Short mmCIF file of C-alpha atoms in Angstrom, two decimals:
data_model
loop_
_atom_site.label_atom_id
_atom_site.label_comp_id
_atom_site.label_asym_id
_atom_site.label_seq_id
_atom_site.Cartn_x
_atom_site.Cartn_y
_atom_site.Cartn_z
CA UNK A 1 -58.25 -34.67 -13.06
CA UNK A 2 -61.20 -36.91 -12.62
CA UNK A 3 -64.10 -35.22 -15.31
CA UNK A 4 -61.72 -32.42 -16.26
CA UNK A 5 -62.72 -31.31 -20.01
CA UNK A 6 -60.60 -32.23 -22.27
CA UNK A 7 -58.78 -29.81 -24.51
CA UNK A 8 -57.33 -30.73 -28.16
CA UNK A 9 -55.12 -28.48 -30.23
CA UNK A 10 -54.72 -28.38 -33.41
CA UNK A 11 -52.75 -31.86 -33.39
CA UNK A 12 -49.02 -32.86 -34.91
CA UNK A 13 -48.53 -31.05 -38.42
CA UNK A 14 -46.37 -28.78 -40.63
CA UNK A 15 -46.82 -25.34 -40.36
CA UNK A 16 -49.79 -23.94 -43.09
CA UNK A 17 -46.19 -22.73 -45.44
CA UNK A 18 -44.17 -26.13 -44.63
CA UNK A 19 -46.20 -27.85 -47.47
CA UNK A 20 -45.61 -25.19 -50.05
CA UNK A 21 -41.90 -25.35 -49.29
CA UNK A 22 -40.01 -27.49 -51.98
CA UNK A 23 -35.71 -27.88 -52.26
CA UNK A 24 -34.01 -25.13 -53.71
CA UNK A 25 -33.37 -26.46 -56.97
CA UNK A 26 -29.89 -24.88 -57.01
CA UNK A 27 -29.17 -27.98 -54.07
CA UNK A 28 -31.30 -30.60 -55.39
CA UNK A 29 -28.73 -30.02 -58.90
CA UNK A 30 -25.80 -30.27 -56.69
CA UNK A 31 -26.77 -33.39 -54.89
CA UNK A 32 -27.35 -34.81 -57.75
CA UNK A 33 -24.18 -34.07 -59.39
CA UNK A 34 -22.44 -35.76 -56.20
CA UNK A 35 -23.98 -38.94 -56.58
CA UNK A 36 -22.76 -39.12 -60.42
CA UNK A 37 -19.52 -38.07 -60.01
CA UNK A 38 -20.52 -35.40 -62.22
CA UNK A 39 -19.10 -31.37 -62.26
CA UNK A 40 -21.12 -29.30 -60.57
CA UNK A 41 -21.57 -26.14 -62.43
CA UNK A 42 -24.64 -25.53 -60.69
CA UNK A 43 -23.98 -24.13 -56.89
CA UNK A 44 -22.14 -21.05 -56.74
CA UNK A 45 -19.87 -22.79 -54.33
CA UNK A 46 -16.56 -20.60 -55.48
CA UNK A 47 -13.82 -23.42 -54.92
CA UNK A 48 -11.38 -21.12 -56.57
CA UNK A 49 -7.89 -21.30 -53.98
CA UNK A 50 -8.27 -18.80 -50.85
CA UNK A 51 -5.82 -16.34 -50.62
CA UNK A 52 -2.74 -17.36 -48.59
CA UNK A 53 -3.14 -14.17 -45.87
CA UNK A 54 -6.95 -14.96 -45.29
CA UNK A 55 -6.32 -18.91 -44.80
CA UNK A 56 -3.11 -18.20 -42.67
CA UNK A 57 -4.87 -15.28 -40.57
CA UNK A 58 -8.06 -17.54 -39.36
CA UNK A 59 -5.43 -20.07 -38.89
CA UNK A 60 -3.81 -18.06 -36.92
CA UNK A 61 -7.08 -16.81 -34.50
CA UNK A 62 -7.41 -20.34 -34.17
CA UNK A 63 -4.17 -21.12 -32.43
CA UNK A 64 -4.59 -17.14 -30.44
CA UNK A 65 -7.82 -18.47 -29.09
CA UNK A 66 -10.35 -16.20 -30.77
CA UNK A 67 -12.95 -19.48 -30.45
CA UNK A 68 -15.61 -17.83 -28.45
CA UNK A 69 -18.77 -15.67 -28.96
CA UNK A 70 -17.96 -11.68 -30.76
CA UNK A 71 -19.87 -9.12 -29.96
CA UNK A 72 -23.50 -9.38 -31.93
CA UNK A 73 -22.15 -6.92 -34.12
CA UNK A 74 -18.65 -8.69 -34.85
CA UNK A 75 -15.18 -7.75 -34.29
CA UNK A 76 -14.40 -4.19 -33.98
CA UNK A 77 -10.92 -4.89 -36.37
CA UNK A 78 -13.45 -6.32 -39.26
CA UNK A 79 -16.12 -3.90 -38.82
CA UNK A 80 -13.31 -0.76 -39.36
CA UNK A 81 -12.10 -2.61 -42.46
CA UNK A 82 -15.50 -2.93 -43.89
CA UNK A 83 -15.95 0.67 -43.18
CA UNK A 84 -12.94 1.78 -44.60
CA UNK A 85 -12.98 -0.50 -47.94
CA UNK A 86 -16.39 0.99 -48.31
CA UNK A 87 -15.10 4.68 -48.27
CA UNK A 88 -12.00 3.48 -50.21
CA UNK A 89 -14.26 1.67 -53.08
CA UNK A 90 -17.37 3.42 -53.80
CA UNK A 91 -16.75 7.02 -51.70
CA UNK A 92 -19.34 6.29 -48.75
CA UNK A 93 -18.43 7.45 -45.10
CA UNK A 94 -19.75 5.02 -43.25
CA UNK A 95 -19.17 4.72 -39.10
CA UNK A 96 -17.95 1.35 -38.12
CA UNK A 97 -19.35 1.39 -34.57
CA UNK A 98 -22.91 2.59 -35.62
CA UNK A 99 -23.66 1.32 -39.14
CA UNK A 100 -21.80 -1.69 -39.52
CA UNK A 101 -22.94 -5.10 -38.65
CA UNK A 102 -21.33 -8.73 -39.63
CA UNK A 103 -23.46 -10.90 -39.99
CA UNK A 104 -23.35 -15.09 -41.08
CA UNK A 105 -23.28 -14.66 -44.53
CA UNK A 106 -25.13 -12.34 -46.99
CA UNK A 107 -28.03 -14.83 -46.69
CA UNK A 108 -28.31 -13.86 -42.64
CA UNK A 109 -28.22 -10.74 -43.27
CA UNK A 110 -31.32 -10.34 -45.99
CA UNK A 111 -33.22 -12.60 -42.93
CA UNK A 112 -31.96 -10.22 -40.20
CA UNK A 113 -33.02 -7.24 -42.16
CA UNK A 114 -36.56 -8.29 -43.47
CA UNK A 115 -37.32 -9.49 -40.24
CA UNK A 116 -36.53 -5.97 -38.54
CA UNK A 117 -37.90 -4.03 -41.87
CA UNK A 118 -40.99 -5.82 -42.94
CA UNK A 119 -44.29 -7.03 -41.80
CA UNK A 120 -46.66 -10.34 -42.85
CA UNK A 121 -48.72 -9.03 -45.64
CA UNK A 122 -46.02 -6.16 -46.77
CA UNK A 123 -44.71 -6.23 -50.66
CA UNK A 124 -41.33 -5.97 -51.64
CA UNK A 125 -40.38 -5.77 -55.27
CA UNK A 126 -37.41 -7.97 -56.71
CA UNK A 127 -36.19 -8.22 -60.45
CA UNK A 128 -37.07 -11.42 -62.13
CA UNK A 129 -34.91 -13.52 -63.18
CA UNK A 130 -34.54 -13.52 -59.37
CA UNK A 131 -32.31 -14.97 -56.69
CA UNK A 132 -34.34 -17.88 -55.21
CA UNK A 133 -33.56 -17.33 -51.63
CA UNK A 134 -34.48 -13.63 -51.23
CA UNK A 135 -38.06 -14.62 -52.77
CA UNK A 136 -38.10 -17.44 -50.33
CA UNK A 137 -37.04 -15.42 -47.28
CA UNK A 138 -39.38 -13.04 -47.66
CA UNK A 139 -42.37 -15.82 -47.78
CA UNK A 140 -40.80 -17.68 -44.93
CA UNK A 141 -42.22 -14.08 -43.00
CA UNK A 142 -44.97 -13.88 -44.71
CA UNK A 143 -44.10 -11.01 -46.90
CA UNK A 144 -45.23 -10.91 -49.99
CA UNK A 145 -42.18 -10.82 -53.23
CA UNK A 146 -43.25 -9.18 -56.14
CA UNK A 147 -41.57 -9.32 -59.28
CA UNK A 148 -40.57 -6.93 -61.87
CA UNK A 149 -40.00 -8.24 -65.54
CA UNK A 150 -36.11 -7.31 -66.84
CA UNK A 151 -36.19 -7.18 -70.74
CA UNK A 152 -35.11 -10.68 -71.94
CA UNK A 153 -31.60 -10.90 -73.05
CA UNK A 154 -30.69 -7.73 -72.65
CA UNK A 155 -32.00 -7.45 -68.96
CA UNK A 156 -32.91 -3.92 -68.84
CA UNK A 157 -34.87 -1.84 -66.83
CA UNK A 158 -38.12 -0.67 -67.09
CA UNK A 159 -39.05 1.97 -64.79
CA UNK A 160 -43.17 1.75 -65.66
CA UNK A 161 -42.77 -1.42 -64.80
CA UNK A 162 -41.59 -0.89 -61.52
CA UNK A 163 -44.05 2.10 -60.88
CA UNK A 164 -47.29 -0.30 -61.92
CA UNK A 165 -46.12 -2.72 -59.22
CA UNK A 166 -46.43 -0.43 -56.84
CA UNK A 167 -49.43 -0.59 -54.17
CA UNK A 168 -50.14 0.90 -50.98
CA UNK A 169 -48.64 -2.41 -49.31
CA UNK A 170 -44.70 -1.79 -51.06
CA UNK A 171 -42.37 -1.21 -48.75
CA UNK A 172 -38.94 -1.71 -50.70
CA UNK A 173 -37.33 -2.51 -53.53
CA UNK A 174 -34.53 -5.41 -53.97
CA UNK A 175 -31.85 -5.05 -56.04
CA UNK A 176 -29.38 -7.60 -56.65
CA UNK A 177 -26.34 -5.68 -58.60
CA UNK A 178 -24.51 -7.91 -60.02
CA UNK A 179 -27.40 -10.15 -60.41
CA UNK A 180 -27.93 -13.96 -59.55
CA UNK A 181 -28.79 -15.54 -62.30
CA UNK A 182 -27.87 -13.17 -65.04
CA UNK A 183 -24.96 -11.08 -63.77
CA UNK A 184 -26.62 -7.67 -64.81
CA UNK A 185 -25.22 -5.24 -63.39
CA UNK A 186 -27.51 -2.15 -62.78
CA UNK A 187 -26.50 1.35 -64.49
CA UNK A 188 -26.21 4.37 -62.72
CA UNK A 189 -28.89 5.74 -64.63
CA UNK A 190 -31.04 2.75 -63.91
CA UNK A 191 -30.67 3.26 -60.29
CA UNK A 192 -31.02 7.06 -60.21
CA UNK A 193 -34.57 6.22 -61.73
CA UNK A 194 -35.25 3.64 -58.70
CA UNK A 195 -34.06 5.93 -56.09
CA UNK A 196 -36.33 8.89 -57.70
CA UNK A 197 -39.37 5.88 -57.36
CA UNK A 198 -38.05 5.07 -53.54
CA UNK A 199 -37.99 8.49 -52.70
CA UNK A 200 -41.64 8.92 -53.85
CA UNK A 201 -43.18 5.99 -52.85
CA UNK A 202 -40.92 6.46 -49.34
CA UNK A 203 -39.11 2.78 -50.17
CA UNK A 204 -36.46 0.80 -49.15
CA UNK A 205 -33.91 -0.17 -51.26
CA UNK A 206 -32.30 -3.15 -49.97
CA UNK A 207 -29.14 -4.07 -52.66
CA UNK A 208 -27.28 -7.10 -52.26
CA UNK A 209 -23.98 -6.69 -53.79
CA UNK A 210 -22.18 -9.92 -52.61
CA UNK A 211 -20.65 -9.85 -56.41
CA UNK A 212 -19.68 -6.15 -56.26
CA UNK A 213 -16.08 -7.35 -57.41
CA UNK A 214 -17.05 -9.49 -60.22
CA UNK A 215 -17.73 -6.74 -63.46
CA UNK A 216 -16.51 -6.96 -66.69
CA UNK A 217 -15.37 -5.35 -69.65
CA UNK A 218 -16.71 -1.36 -69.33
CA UNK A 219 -19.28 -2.42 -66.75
CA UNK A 220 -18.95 -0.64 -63.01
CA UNK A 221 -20.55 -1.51 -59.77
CA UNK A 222 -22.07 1.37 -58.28
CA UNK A 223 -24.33 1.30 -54.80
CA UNK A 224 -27.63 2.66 -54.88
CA UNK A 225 -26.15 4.03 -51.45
CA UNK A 226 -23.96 6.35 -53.26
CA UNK A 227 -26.85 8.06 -55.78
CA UNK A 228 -27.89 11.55 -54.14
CA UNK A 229 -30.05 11.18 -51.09
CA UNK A 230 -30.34 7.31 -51.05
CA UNK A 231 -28.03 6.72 -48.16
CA UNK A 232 -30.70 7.00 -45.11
CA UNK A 233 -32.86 4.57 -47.03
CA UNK A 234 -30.37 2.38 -48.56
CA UNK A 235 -29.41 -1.71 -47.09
CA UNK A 236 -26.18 -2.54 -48.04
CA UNK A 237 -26.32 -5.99 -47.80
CA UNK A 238 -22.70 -8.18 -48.94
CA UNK A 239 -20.06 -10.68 -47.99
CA UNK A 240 -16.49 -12.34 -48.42
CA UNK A 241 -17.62 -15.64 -49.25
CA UNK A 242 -17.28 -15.10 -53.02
CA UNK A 243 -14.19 -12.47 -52.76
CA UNK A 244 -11.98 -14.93 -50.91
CA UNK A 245 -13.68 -18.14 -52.21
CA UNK A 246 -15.09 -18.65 -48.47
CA UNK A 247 -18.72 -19.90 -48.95
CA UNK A 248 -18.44 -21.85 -46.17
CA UNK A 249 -17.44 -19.28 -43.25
CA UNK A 250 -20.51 -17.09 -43.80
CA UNK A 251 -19.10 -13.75 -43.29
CA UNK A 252 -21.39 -11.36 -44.58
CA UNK A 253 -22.54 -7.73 -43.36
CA UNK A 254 -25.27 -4.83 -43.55
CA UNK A 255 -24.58 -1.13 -43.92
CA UNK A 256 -27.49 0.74 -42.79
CA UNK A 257 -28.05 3.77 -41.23
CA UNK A 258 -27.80 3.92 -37.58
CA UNK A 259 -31.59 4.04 -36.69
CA UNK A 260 -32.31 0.96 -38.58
CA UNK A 261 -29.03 -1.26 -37.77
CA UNK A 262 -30.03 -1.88 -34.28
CA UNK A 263 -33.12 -3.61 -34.93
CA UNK A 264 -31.13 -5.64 -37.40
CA UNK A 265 -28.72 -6.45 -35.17
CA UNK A 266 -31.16 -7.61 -32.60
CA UNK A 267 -32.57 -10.13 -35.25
CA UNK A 268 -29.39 -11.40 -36.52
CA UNK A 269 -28.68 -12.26 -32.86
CA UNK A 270 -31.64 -13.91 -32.35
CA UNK A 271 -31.19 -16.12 -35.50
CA UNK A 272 -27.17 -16.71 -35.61
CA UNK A 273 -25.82 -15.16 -32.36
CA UNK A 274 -22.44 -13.80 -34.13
CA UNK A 275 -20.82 -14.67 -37.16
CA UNK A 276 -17.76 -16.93 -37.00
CA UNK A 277 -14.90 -15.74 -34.27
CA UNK A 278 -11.66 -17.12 -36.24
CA UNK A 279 -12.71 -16.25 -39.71
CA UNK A 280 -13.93 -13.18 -39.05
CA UNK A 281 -10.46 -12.60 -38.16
CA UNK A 282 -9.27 -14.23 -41.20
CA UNK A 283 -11.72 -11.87 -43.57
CA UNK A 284 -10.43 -8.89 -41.67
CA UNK A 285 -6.79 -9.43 -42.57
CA UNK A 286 -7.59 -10.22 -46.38
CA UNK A 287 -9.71 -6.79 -46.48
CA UNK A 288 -6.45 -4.93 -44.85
CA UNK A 289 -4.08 -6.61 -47.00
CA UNK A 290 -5.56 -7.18 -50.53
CA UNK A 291 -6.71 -4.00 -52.12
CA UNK A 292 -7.89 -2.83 -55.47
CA UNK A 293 -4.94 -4.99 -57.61
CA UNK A 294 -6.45 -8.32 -55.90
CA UNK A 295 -10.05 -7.22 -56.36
CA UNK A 296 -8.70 -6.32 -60.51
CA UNK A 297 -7.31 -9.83 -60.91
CA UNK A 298 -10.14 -11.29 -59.83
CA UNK A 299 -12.13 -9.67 -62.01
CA UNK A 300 -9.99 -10.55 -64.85
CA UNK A 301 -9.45 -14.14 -63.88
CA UNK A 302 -13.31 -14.40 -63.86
CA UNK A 303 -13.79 -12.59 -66.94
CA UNK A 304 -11.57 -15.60 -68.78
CA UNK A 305 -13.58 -18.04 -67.17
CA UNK A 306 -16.39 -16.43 -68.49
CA UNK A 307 -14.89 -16.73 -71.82
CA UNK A 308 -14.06 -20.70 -71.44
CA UNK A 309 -17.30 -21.21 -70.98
CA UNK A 310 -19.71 -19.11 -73.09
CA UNK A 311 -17.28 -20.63 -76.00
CA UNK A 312 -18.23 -24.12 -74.85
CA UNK A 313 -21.84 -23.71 -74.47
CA UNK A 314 -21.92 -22.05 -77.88
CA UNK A 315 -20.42 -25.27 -79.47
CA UNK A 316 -22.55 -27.27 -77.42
CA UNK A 317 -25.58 -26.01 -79.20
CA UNK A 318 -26.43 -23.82 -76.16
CA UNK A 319 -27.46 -19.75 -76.74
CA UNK A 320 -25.43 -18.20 -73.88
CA UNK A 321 -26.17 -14.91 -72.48
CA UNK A 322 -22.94 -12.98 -71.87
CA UNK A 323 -23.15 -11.33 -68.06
CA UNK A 324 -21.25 -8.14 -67.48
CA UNK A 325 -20.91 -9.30 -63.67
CA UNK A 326 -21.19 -12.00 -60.99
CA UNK A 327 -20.27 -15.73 -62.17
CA UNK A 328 -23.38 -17.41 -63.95
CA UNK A 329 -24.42 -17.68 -67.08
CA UNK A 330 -28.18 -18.39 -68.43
CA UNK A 331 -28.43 -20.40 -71.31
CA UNK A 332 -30.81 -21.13 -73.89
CA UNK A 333 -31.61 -24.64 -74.51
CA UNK A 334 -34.02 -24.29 -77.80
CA UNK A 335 -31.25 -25.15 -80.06
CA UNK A 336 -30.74 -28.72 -78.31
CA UNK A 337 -34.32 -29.74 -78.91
CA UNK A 338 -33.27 -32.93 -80.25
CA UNK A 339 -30.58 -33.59 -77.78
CA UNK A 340 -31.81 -33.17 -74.52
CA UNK A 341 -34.65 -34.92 -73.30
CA UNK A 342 -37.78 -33.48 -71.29
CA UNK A 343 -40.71 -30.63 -71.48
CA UNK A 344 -39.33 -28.38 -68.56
CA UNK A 345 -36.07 -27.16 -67.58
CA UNK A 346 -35.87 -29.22 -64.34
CA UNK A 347 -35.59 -32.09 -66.33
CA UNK A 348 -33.38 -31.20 -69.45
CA UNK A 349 -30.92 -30.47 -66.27
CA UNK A 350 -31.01 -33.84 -65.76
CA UNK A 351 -30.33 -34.96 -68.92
CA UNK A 352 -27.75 -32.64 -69.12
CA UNK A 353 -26.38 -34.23 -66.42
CA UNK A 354 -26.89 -37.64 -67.35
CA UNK A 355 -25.63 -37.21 -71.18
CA UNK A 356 -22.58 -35.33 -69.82
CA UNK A 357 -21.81 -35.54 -66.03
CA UNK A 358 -22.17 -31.73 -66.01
CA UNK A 359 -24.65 -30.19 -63.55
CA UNK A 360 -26.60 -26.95 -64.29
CA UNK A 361 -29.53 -25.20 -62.55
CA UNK A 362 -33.13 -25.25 -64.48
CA UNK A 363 -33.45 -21.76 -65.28
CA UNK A 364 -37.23 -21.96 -64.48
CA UNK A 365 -35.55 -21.44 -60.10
CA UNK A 366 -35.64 -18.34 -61.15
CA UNK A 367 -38.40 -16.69 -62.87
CA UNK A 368 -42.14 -17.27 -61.93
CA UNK A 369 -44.26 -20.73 -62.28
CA UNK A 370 -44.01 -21.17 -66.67
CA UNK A 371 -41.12 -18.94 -67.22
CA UNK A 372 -37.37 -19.59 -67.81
CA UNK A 373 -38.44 -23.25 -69.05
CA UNK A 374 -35.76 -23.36 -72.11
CA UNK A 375 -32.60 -21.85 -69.60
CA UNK A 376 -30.26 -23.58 -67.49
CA UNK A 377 -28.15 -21.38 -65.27
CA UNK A 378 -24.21 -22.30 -65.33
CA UNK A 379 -21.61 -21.46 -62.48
CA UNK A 380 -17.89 -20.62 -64.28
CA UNK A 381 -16.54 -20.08 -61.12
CA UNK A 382 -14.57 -23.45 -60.81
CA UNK A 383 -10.85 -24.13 -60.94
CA UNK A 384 -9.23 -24.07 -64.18
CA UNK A 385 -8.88 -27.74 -64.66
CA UNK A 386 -12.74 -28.24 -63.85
CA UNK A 387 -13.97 -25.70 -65.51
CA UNK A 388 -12.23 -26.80 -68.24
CA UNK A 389 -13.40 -30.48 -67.99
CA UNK A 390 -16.59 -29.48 -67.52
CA UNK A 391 -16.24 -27.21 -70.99
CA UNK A 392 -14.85 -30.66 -72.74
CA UNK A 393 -17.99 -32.65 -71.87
CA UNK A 394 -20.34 -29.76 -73.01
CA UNK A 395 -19.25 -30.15 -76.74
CA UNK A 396 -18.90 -33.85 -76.56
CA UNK A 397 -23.24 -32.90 -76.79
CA UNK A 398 -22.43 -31.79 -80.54
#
């Protein structure tokens, strides 16, 4: 229009968090590793075989049709075997119809749930070493992570610490038992003290427990959900894509209480509109069909791995930490001063890499800006043969 006023907007840009926003170094590793030929030992990809009666099942769903949109919530059949394994395995009642949701992956559902639980400008409290994504998810809303020192090494808990982190902004706590990176696996003492702070405070606990089958030796997963009044104010947040060596389908779920799934639900529509049709199907069958001898002997299959490896990084020159659970190991690299090049993690990685075609992590992805500099994260859940390639190039360092 002829002498109209023209109005300018801000003009094309990135959002004011786009620029802080960096790769994951967990893919940049991996990418990497792919254009070397090397082994990747740093994604947790899990390309262990799937078992025959989950492959055949989604197969199967396939070729019956199931190709089309589930309800938000996801099949009823998956959602009562969820419910059930989760009565069977750790003693919790849990209603498949009101407190179950399926979600695309674990990863969906920590983004359905923080967006339905949390606020910009709220703090949530995570363990450091941490998993990179959850810190990232929560700044992608504008939440603010806050972490809470483990004792190095020995990754214990220290209950002042948590308490001192507390401000009038907290609104949960995140715990990630078995851990990514260092496969600690919280004690039921440790968590009795958290739910005690929760209760207090009137926190969240939101517990991601996508490697609840993956504990060794004496170690035992336990659910802040099942200490004494914890289950109204507990997120069970997990997933099949490690149990059945699935990464790819992104079957994960959330166990809530009633009044808070719904709001969940509504977000993980919004974001991924339902989880896979045919492999939920699949992940349904394998949770019918495999019980607590599968679950055992993977355990046990995984604890050897663990072995392979922490006996290879130990000749290497490497200072492993031994986990009790999940599938990674953190390393030190001070002993291979001489040996690998650079002044950070991120780049004795790559000359990891580059000396041996084996791909690690820089352990610094998971600790706050100057810590974790001297530790590479390593994944030892590979098939045999890789793993054990992988383990042959690590000495050829020494």
């Amino acid at each position: 229009m002829v002498g109209a006023e023209v109005v300018k907007g801000r003009g094309l840009g990135l959002s004011a968090l786009a620029p802080r926003v960096v790769q994951s170094e967990i893919r940049a590793m991996t990418m990497e590793s792919d254009r070397v030929g090397g082994v990747n030992l740093a994604q947790g990809v899990c390309d262990t075989e799937v078992p025959s009666v989950v492959a055949e099942a989604a197969k199967a769903a396939i070729d019956e049709g199931h190709n089309i949109y589930t309800r938000l919530d996801g099949i009823p059949r998956l959602r009562r075997a969820i419910a059930e394994k989760t009565e069977r395995m750790q003693g919790l009642v849990v209603d498949p119809e009101r407190e179950v949701l399926v979600t695309s992956g674990a990863t969906g559902a920590f983004h359905a749930v923080a967006l339905a639980l949390f606020d910009p400008g709220d703090e949530v409290l995570l363990f450091e070493p941490f998993y990179g994504y959850h810190v990232g998810t929560l700044r992608s809303m504008r939440v603010v992570p806050v972490a809470v020192e483990l004792e190095m090494g020995s990754w214990a808990l220290d209950l002042d610490r948590v308490r001192a982190a507390i401000t009038p902004k907290t609104r949960a706590i995140v715990v990630n038992t078995p851990s990514n990176p260092a496969g600690k696996v919280f004690t039921r003492a440790e968590l009795e003290g958290l739910a005690e702070i929760a209760r207090e405070h009137d926190l969240f606990i939101l517990t991601d427990e996508i490697y609840e089958h993956f504990v060794y030796g004496e170690a035992k997963h336990i659910s802040p959900a099942a200490i004494e009044g914890m289950r109204e104010r507990t997120i069970i947040m997990s997933g099949y894509s490690k149990t059945f060596s699935v990464t790819g389908w992104r079957i994960g779920y959330v166990i809530a209480d009633a009044k808070w799934l719904g709001a969940i639900g509504y977000f993980s529509d919004l974001l991924y509109v339902c989880a896979p049709a045919p492999f939920q199907h699949g992940v349904a069958a394998g949770i019918e069909r495999l019980g607590r001898t599968f679950y055992a002997g993977l355990a046990l299959e995984h604890e050897s791995k663990r072995e392979m490896l922490v006996g290879a990084l130990r000749d290497a020159g490497l200072d492993p930490y031994v986990p009790d659970g999940a599938y990674y190991i953190l390393a030190s690299t001070a002993g291979l001063g001489d040996v690998l090049e650079g002044e950070n993690a991120a780049q004795r990685a790559r000359s990891l890499l580059k000396k041996t075609g084996v791909a690690a992590v820089a352990g610094s992805a998971f600790f706050r800006t100057g810590k974790g500099e001297d530790l590479l994260r390593f994944c030892f859940a590979k098939k045999d043969e890789d793993l054990e390639e992988a383990c042959r190039r690590l000495r050829s360092l020494k």
